[in-house]
Amino acid sequence: VHKPNGAAFLPTLVHLGQLTPSVTPHDSVYIGDGKGDALGAANAGMRFVGIEGGFLNADDFKKLGALSVPSVHELVNIVEGV
């Protein structure tokens, strides 16, 4: 099973659920740089953040309805500020 099939994320989601039984797919955020990443996360019921500059740019992610950031560094800054 491969992305964009949401089942590709099931082993990780099952593992997270075993560690924290209250974790649902919507509680999880998948970070990726491609269309398959965004679609796979959506198909699994997960939230998604795209890293621009890999396979897609900001406009590409926006067309997919996905949030994106310019770099991993920017994502770290956002997370540290939460």
PDB file of N, CA and C in Angstrom:
ATOM      1  N   VAL A   1       0.862  -1.184   0.000  1.00  0.00           N
ATOM      2  CA  VAL A   1       0.000   0.000   0.000  1.00  0.00           C
ATOM      3  C   VAL A   1       0.902   1.239   0.000  1.00  0.00           C
ATOM      4  N   HIS A   2       0.577   2.167  -0.863  1.00  0.00           N
ATOM      5  CA  HIS A   2       1.391   3.375  -1.008  1.00  0.00           C
ATOM      6  C   HIS A   2       0.508   4.623  -0.972  1.00  0.00           C
ATOM      7  N   LYS A   3       1.115   5.766  -0.650  1.00  0.00           N
ATOM      8  CA  LYS A   3       0.407   7.035  -0.733  1.00  0.00           C
ATOM      9  C   LYS A   3      -0.002   7.249  -2.183  1.00  0.00           C
ATOM     10  N   PRO A   4      -1.155   7.782  -2.464  1.00  0.00           N
ATOM     11  CA  PRO A   4      -2.066   8.520  -1.596  1.00  0.00           C
ATOM     12  C   PRO A   4      -3.114   7.665  -0.880  1.00  0.00           C
ATOM     13  N   ASN A   5      -2.987   6.350  -0.898  1.00  0.00           N
ATOM     14  CA  ASN A   5      -3.902   5.495  -0.163  1.00  0.00           C
ATOM     15  C   ASN A   5      -3.705   5.751   1.332  1.00  0.00           C
ATOM     16  N   GLY A   6      -4.764   6.162   2.007  1.00  0.00           N
ATOM     17  CA  GLY A   6      -4.678   6.465   3.437  1.00  0.00           C
ATOM     18  C   GLY A   6      -4.243   5.289   4.287  1.00  0.00           C
ATOM     19  N   ALA A   7      -4.441   4.061   3.781  1.00  0.00           N
ATOM     20  CA  ALA A   7      -4.025   2.869   4.531  1.00  0.00           C
ATOM     21  C   ALA A   7      -2.514   2.825   4.732  1.00  0.00           C
ATOM     22  N   ALA A   8      -1.761   3.570   3.932  1.00  0.00           N
ATOM     23  CA  ALA A   8      -0.306   3.615   4.093  1.00  0.00           C
ATOM     24  C   ALA A   8       0.088   4.172   5.462  1.00  0.00           C
ATOM     25  N   PHE A   9      -0.811   4.939   6.064  1.00  0.00           N
ATOM     26  CA  PHE A   9      -0.520   5.563   7.355  1.00  0.00           C
ATOM     27  C   PHE A   9      -0.984   4.721   8.545  1.00  0.00           C
ATOM     28  N   LEU A  10      -1.727   3.657   8.274  1.00  0.00           N
ATOM     29  CA  LEU A  10      -2.309   2.882   9.364  1.00  0.00           C
ATOM     30  C   LEU A  10      -1.302   2.306  10.347  1.00  0.00           C
ATOM     31  N   PRO A  11      -0.179   1.722   9.912  1.00  0.00           N
ATOM     32  CA  PRO A  11       0.759   1.188  10.911  1.00  0.00           C
ATOM     33  C   PRO A  11       1.226   2.250  11.917  1.00  0.00           C
ATOM     34  N   THR A  12       1.494   3.437  11.434  1.00  0.00           N
ATOM     35  CA  THR A  12       1.929   4.508  12.341  1.00  0.00           C
ATOM     36  C   THR A  12       0.793   4.931  13.255  1.00  0.00           C
ATOM     37  N   LEU A  13      -0.404   5.076  12.684  1.00  0.00           N
ATOM     38  CA  LEU A  13      -1.550   5.480  13.508  1.00  0.00           C
ATOM     39  C   LEU A  13      -1.873   4.433  14.562  1.00  0.00           C
ATOM     40  N   VAL A  14      -1.766   3.155  14.198  1.00  0.00           N
ATOM     41  CA  VAL A  14      -1.995   2.082  15.172  1.00  0.00           C
ATOM     42  C   VAL A  14      -0.953   2.172  16.283  1.00  0.00           C
ATOM     43  N   HIS A  15       0.307   2.390  15.911  1.00  0.00           N
ATOM     44  CA  HIS A  15       1.369   2.503  16.908  1.00  0.00           C
ATOM     45  C   HIS A  15       1.110   3.693  17.833  1.00  0.00           C
ATOM     46  N   LEU A  16       0.751   4.825  17.280  1.00  0.00           N
ATOM     47  CA  LEU A  16       0.448   5.996  18.106  1.00  0.00           C
ATOM     48  C   LEU A  16      -0.727   5.723  19.026  1.00  0.00           C
ATOM     49  N   GLY A  17      -1.734   5.026  18.517  1.00  0.00           N
ATOM     50  CA  GLY A  17      -2.895   4.680  19.329  1.00  0.00           C
ATOM     51  C   GLY A  17      -2.550   3.745  20.470  1.00  0.00           C
ATOM     52  N   GLN A  18      -1.565   2.875  20.246  1.00  0.00           N
ATOM     53  CA  GLN A  18      -1.139   1.969  21.308  1.00  0.00           C
ATOM     54  C   GLN A  18      -0.389   2.733  22.392  1.00  0.00           C
ATOM     55  N   LEU A  19       0.351   3.763  21.989  1.00  0.00           N
ATOM     56  CA  LEU A  19       1.084   4.564  22.963  1.00  0.00           C
ATOM     57  C   LEU A  19       0.153   5.499  23.724  1.00  0.00           C
ATOM     58  N   THR A  20      -0.814   6.057  23.010  1.00  0.00           N
ATOM     59  CA  THR A  20      -1.783   6.978  23.598  1.00  0.00           C
ATOM     60  C   THR A  20      -3.150   6.618  23.039  1.00  0.00           C
ATOM     61  N   PRO A  21      -3.906   5.825  23.759  1.00  0.00           N
ATOM     62  CA  PRO A  21      -5.171   5.314  23.226  1.00  0.00           C
ATOM     63  C   PRO A  21      -6.148   6.372  22.734  1.00  0.00           C
ATOM     64  N   SER A  22      -6.060   7.588  23.208  1.00  0.00           N
ATOM     65  CA  SER A  22      -7.014   8.608  22.790  1.00  0.00           C
ATOM     66  C   SER A  22      -6.614   9.307  21.486  1.00  0.00           C
ATOM     67  N   VAL A  23      -5.475   8.936  20.897  1.00  0.00           N
ATOM     68  CA  VAL A  23      -5.025   9.576  19.661  1.00  0.00           C
ATOM     69  C   VAL A  23      -5.872   9.088  18.488  1.00  0.00           C
ATOM     70  N   THR A  24      -6.409  10.042  17.721  1.00  0.00           N
ATOM     71  CA  THR A  24      -7.157   9.723  16.510  1.00  0.00           C
ATOM     72  C   THR A  24      -6.358  10.232  15.314  1.00  0.00           C
ATOM     73  N   PRO A  25      -6.687   9.798  14.106  1.00  0.00           N
ATOM     74  CA  PRO A  25      -5.978  10.330  12.943  1.00  0.00           C
ATOM     75  C   PRO A  25      -6.018  11.856  12.878  1.00  0.00           C
ATOM     76  N   HIS A  26      -7.158  12.455  13.233  1.00  0.00           N
ATOM     77  CA  HIS A  26      -7.262  13.918  13.182  1.00  0.00           C
ATOM     78  C   HIS A  26      -6.331  14.602  14.189  1.00  0.00           C
ATOM     79  N   ASP A  27      -5.921  13.876  15.225  1.00  0.00           N
ATOM     80  CA  ASP A  27      -4.975  14.421  16.211  1.00  0.00           C
ATOM     81  C   ASP A  27      -3.554  14.433  15.679  1.00  0.00           C
ATOM     82  N   SER A  28      -3.330  13.772  14.559  1.00  0.00           N
ATOM     83  CA  SER A  28      -1.995  13.625  13.994  1.00  0.00           C
ATOM     84  C   SER A  28      -1.785  14.596  12.844  1.00  0.00           C
ATOM     85  N   VAL A  29      -0.544  15.016  12.676  1.00  0.00           N
ATOM     86  CA  VAL A  29      -0.180  15.904  11.573  1.00  0.00           C
ATOM     87  C   VAL A  29       0.923  15.224  10.779  1.00  0.00           C
ATOM     88  N   TYR A  30       0.698  15.093   9.475  1.00  0.00           N
ATOM     89  CA  TYR A  30       1.714  14.535   8.594  1.00  0.00           C
ATOM     90  C   TYR A  30       2.398  15.684   7.874  1.00  0.00           C
ATOM     91  N   ILE A  31       3.716  15.630   7.802  1.00  0.00           N
ATOM     92  CA  ILE A  31       4.501  16.672   7.148  1.00  0.00           C
ATOM     93  C   ILE A  31       5.139  16.051   5.912  1.00  0.00           C
ATOM     94  N   GLY A  32       4.946  16.701   4.770  1.00  0.00           N
ATOM     95  CA  GLY A  32       5.494  16.162   3.538  1.00  0.00           C
ATOM     96  C   GLY A  32       5.748  17.246   2.512  1.00  0.00           C
ATOM     97  N   ASP A  33       6.221  16.811   1.337  1.00  0.00           N
ATOM     98  CA  ASP A  33       6.568  17.795   0.314  1.00  0.00           C
ATOM     99  C   ASP A  33       5.940  17.506  -1.042  1.00  0.00           C
ATOM    100  N   GLY A  34       4.976  16.593  -1.086  1.00  0.00           N
ATOM    101  CA  GLY A  34       4.400  16.237  -2.371  1.00  0.00           C
ATOM    102  C   GLY A  34       2.903  16.051  -2.351  1.00  0.00           C
ATOM    103  N   LYS A  35       2.343  15.937  -3.544  1.00  0.00           N
ATOM    104  CA  LYS A  35       0.903  15.757  -3.703  1.00  0.00           C
ATOM    105  C   LYS A  35       0.443  14.457  -3.058  1.00  0.00           C
ATOM    106  N   GLY A  36       1.202  13.376  -3.241  1.00  0.00           N
ATOM    107  CA  GLY A  36       0.852  12.101  -2.627  1.00  0.00           C
ATOM    108  C   GLY A  36       0.823  12.177  -1.119  1.00  0.00           C
ATOM    109  N   ASP A  37       1.720  12.973  -0.547  1.00  0.00           N
ATOM    110  CA  ASP A  37       1.737  13.162   0.905  1.00  0.00           C
ATOM    111  C   ASP A  37       0.451  13.839   1.367  1.00  0.00           C
ATOM    112  N   ALA A  38       0.093  14.937   0.690  1.00  0.00           N
ATOM    113  CA  ALA A  38      -1.104  15.700   1.067  1.00  0.00           C
ATOM    114  C   ALA A  38      -2.364  14.856   0.908  1.00  0.00           C
ATOM    115  N   LEU A  39      -2.482  14.167  -0.228  1.00  0.00           N
ATOM    116  CA  LEU A  39      -3.674  13.352  -0.474  1.00  0.00           C
ATOM    117  C   LEU A  39      -3.733  12.151   0.456  1.00  0.00           C
ATOM    118  N   GLY A  40      -2.596  11.522   0.703  1.00  0.00           N
ATOM    119  CA  GLY A  40      -2.559  10.373   1.605  1.00  0.00           C
ATOM    120  C   GLY A  40      -2.972  10.745   3.016  1.00  0.00           C
ATOM    121  N   ALA A  41      -2.463  11.870   3.502  1.00  0.00           N
ATOM    122  CA  ALA A  41      -2.836  12.324   4.845  1.00  0.00           C
ATOM    123  C   ALA A  41      -4.338  12.602   4.904  1.00  0.00           C
ATOM    124  N   ALA A  42      -4.861  13.285   3.896  1.00  0.00           N
ATOM    125  CA  ALA A  42      -6.300  13.575   3.857  1.00  0.00           C
ATOM    126  C   ALA A  42      -7.107  12.282   3.810  1.00  0.00           C
ATOM    127  N   ASN A  43      -6.666  11.328   3.007  1.00  0.00           N
ATOM    128  CA  ASN A  43      -7.381  10.053   2.897  1.00  0.00           C
ATOM    129  C   ASN A  43      -7.354   9.257   4.193  1.00  0.00           C
ATOM    130  N   ALA A  44      -6.344   9.499   5.021  1.00  0.00           N
ATOM    131  CA  ALA A  44      -6.248   8.821   6.317  1.00  0.00           C
ATOM    132  C   ALA A  44      -6.958   9.599   7.422  1.00  0.00           C
ATOM    133  N   GLY A  45      -7.464  10.802   7.102  1.00  0.00           N
ATOM    134  CA  GLY A  45      -8.134  11.625   8.112  1.00  0.00           C
ATOM    135  C   GLY A  45      -7.173  12.425   8.963  1.00  0.00           C
ATOM    136  N   MET A  46      -5.929  12.564   8.491  1.00  0.00           N
ATOM    137  CA  MET A  46      -4.907  13.295   9.233  1.00  0.00           C
ATOM    138  C   MET A  46      -4.814  14.731   8.732  1.00  0.00           C
ATOM    139  N   ARG A  47      -4.294  15.593   9.578  1.00  0.00           N
ATOM    140  CA  ARG A  47      -3.971  16.948   9.146  1.00  0.00           C
ATOM    141  C   ARG A  47      -2.625  16.906   8.436  1.00  0.00           C
ATOM    142  N   PHE A  48      -2.347  17.933   7.639  1.00  0.00           N
ATOM    143  CA  PHE A  48      -1.144  17.931   6.813  1.00  0.00           C
ATOM    144  C   PHE A  48      -0.531  19.324   6.742  1.00  0.00           C
ATOM    145  N   VAL A  49       0.793  19.367   6.738  1.00  0.00           N
ATOM    146  CA  VAL A  49       1.543  20.592   6.470  1.00  0.00           C
ATOM    147  C   VAL A  49       2.566  20.265   5.392  1.00  0.00           C
ATOM    148  N   GLY A  50       2.545  21.052   4.319  1.00  0.00           N
ATOM    149  CA  GLY A  50       3.485  20.858   3.231  1.00  0.00           C
ATOM    150  C   GLY A  50       4.730  21.708   3.394  1.00  0.00           C
ATOM    151  N   ILE A  51       5.866  21.151   3.020  1.00  0.00           N
ATOM    152  CA  ILE A  51       7.118  21.894   3.002  1.00  0.00           C
ATOM    153  C   ILE A  51       7.370  22.294   1.549  1.00  0.00           C
ATOM    154  N   GLU A  52       7.341  23.586   1.297  1.00  0.00           N
ATOM    155  CA  GLU A  52       7.501  24.107  -0.059  1.00  0.00           C
ATOM    156  C   GLU A  52       8.926  23.898  -0.552  1.00  0.00           C
ATOM    157  N   GLY A  53       9.042  23.779  -1.871  1.00  0.00           N
ATOM    158  CA  GLY A  53      10.359  23.693  -2.481  1.00  0.00           C
ATOM    159  C   GLY A  53      10.811  22.283  -2.790  1.00  0.00           C
ATOM    160  N   GLY A  54      10.069  21.303  -2.306  1.00  0.00           N
ATOM    161  CA  GLY A  54      10.389  19.930  -2.668  1.00  0.00           C
ATOM    162  C   GLY A  54       9.805  19.674  -4.043  1.00  0.00           C
ATOM    163  N   PHE A  55       8.641  19.055  -4.054  1.00  0.00           N
ATOM    164  CA  PHE A  55       7.957  18.778  -5.315  1.00  0.00           C
ATOM    165  C   PHE A  55       6.930  19.849  -5.649  1.00  0.00           C
ATOM    166  N   LEU A  56       6.441  20.567  -4.623  1.00  0.00           N
ATOM    167  CA  LEU A  56       5.375  21.543  -4.821  1.00  0.00           C
ATOM    168  C   LEU A  56       5.744  22.889  -4.218  1.00  0.00           C
ATOM    169  N   ASN A  57       5.122  23.942  -4.737  1.00  0.00           N
ATOM    170  CA  ASN A  57       5.308  25.271  -4.160  1.00  0.00           C
ATOM    171  C   ASN A  57       4.045  25.659  -3.398  1.00  0.00           C
ATOM    172  N   ALA A  58       4.020  26.865  -2.844  1.00  0.00           N
ATOM    173  CA  ALA A  58       2.899  27.312  -2.019  1.00  0.00           C
ATOM    174  C   ALA A  58       1.579  27.273  -2.780  1.00  0.00           C
ATOM    175  N   ASP A  59       1.587  27.710  -4.044  1.00  0.00           N
ATOM    176  CA  ASP A  59       0.353  27.704  -4.840  1.00  0.00           C
ATOM    177  C   ASP A  59      -0.154  26.283  -5.073  1.00  0.00           C
ATOM    178  N   ASP A  60       0.751  25.351  -5.308  1.00  0.00           N
ATOM    179  CA  ASP A  60       0.358  23.951  -5.506  1.00  0.00           C
ATOM    180  C   ASP A  60      -0.331  23.402  -4.263  1.00  0.00           C
ATOM    181  N   PHE A  61       0.253  23.663  -3.098  1.00  0.00           N
ATOM    182  CA  PHE A  61      -0.354  23.183  -1.855  1.00  0.00           C
ATOM    183  C   PHE A  61      -1.709  23.837  -1.630  1.00  0.00           C
ATOM    184  N   LYS A  62      -1.805  25.125  -1.928  1.00  0.00           N
ATOM    185  CA  LYS A  62      -3.069  25.841  -1.753  1.00  0.00           C
ATOM    186  C   LYS A  62      -4.162  25.219  -2.623  1.00  0.00           C
ATOM    187  N   LYS A  63      -3.835  24.856  -3.863  1.00  0.00           N
ATOM    188  CA  LYS A  63      -4.799  24.214  -4.758  1.00  0.00           C
ATOM    189  C   LYS A  63      -5.290  22.882  -4.193  1.00  0.00           C
ATOM    190  N   LEU A  64      -4.452  22.233  -3.395  1.00  0.00           N
ATOM    191  CA  LEU A  64      -4.830  20.969  -2.753  1.00  0.00           C
ATOM    192  C   LEU A  64      -5.585  21.196  -1.451  1.00  0.00           C
ATOM    193  N   GLY A  65      -5.718  22.473  -1.043  1.00  0.00           N
ATOM    194  CA  GLY A  65      -6.377  22.789   0.221  1.00  0.00           C
ATOM    195  C   GLY A  65      -5.487  22.537   1.419  1.00  0.00           C
ATOM    196  N   ALA A  66      -4.182  22.553   1.195  1.00  0.00           N
ATOM    197  CA  ALA A  66      -3.231  22.216   2.259  1.00  0.00           C
ATOM    198  C   ALA A  66      -2.476  23.445   2.751  1.00  0.00           C
ATOM    199  N   LEU A  67      -2.221  23.462   4.022  1.00  0.00           N
ATOM    200  CA  LEU A  67      -1.357  24.464   4.640  1.00  0.00           C
ATOM    201  C   LEU A  67       0.076  24.139   4.238  1.00  0.00           C
ATOM    202  N   SER A  68       0.893  25.168   4.030  1.00  0.00           N
ATOM    203  CA  SER A  68       2.304  24.915   3.726  1.00  0.00           C
ATOM    204  C   SER A  68       3.177  25.990   4.351  1.00  0.00           C
ATOM    205  N   VAL A  69       4.436  25.657   4.486  1.00  0.00           N
ATOM    206  CA  VAL A  69       5.439  26.582   5.010  1.00  0.00           C
ATOM    207  C   VAL A  69       6.652  26.539   4.080  1.00  0.00           C
ATOM    208  N   PRO A  70       7.424  27.630   4.048  1.00  0.00           N
ATOM    209  CA  PRO A  70       8.557  27.698   3.127  1.00  0.00           C
ATOM    210  C   PRO A  70       9.681  26.700   3.404  1.00  0.00           C
ATOM    211  N   SER A  71       9.839  26.302   4.666  1.00  0.00           N
ATOM    212  CA  SER A  71      10.965  25.432   5.006  1.00  0.00           C
ATOM    213  C   SER A  71      10.693  24.685   6.307  1.00  0.00           C
ATOM    214  N   VAL A  72      11.466  23.640   6.527  1.00  0.00           N
ATOM    215  CA  VAL A  72      11.372  22.908   7.794  1.00  0.00           C
ATOM    216  C   VAL A  72      11.731  23.845   8.939  1.00  0.00           C
ATOM    217  N   HIS A  73      12.704  24.711   8.730  1.00  0.00           N
ATOM    218  CA  HIS A  73      13.105  25.666   9.761  1.00  0.00           C
ATOM    219  C   HIS A  73      11.917  26.531  10.187  1.00  0.00           C
ATOM    220  N   GLU A  74      11.137  26.998   9.214  1.00  0.00           N
ATOM    221  CA  GLU A  74       9.958  27.813   9.520  1.00  0.00           C
ATOM    222  C   GLU A  74       8.933  27.013  10.306  1.00  0.00           C
ATOM    223  N   LEU A  75       8.764  25.750   9.955  1.00  0.00           N
ATOM    224  CA  LEU A  75       7.838  24.892  10.687  1.00  0.00           C
ATOM    225  C   LEU A  75       8.279  24.739  12.138  1.00  0.00           C
ATOM    226  N   VAL A  76       9.563  24.549  12.358  1.00  0.00           N
ATOM    227  CA  VAL A  76      10.092  24.439  13.724  1.00  0.00           C
ATOM    228  C   VAL A  76       9.815  25.720  14.500  1.00  0.00           C
ATOM    229  N   ASN A  77      10.007  26.874  13.877  1.00  0.00           N
ATOM    230  CA  ASN A  77       9.732  28.135  14.552  1.00  0.00           C
ATOM    231  C   ASN A  77       8.264  28.255  14.957  1.00  0.00           C
ATOM    232  N   ILE A  78       7.376  27.825  14.071  1.00  0.00           N
ATOM    233  CA  ILE A  78       5.937  27.878  14.386  1.00  0.00           C
ATOM    234  C   ILE A  78       5.615  26.953  15.548  1.00  0.00           C
ATOM    235  N   VAL A  79       6.111  25.729  15.496  1.00  0.00           N
ATOM    236  CA  VAL A  79       5.823  24.747  16.553  1.00  0.00           C
ATOM    237  C   VAL A  79       6.395  25.206  17.884  1.00  0.00           C
ATOM    238  N   GLU A  80       7.590  25.745  17.874  1.00  0.00           N
ATOM    239  CA  GLU A  80       8.193  26.217  19.129  1.00  0.00           C
ATOM    240  C   GLU A  80       7.420  27.382  19.716  1.00  0.00           C
ATOM    241  N   GLY A  81       6.703  28.136  18.877  1.00  0.00           N
ATOM    242  CA  GLY A  81       5.939  29.275  19.353  1.00  0.00           C
ATOM    243  C   GLY A  81       4.543  28.907  19.878  1.00  0.00           C
ATOM    244  N   VAL A  82       4.159  27.641  19.716  1.00  0.00           N
ATOM    245  CA  VAL A  82       2.815  27.218  20.161  1.00  0.00           C
ATOM    246  C   VAL A  82       2.825  26.899  21.627  1.00  0.00           C
TER     247      VAL A  82
END
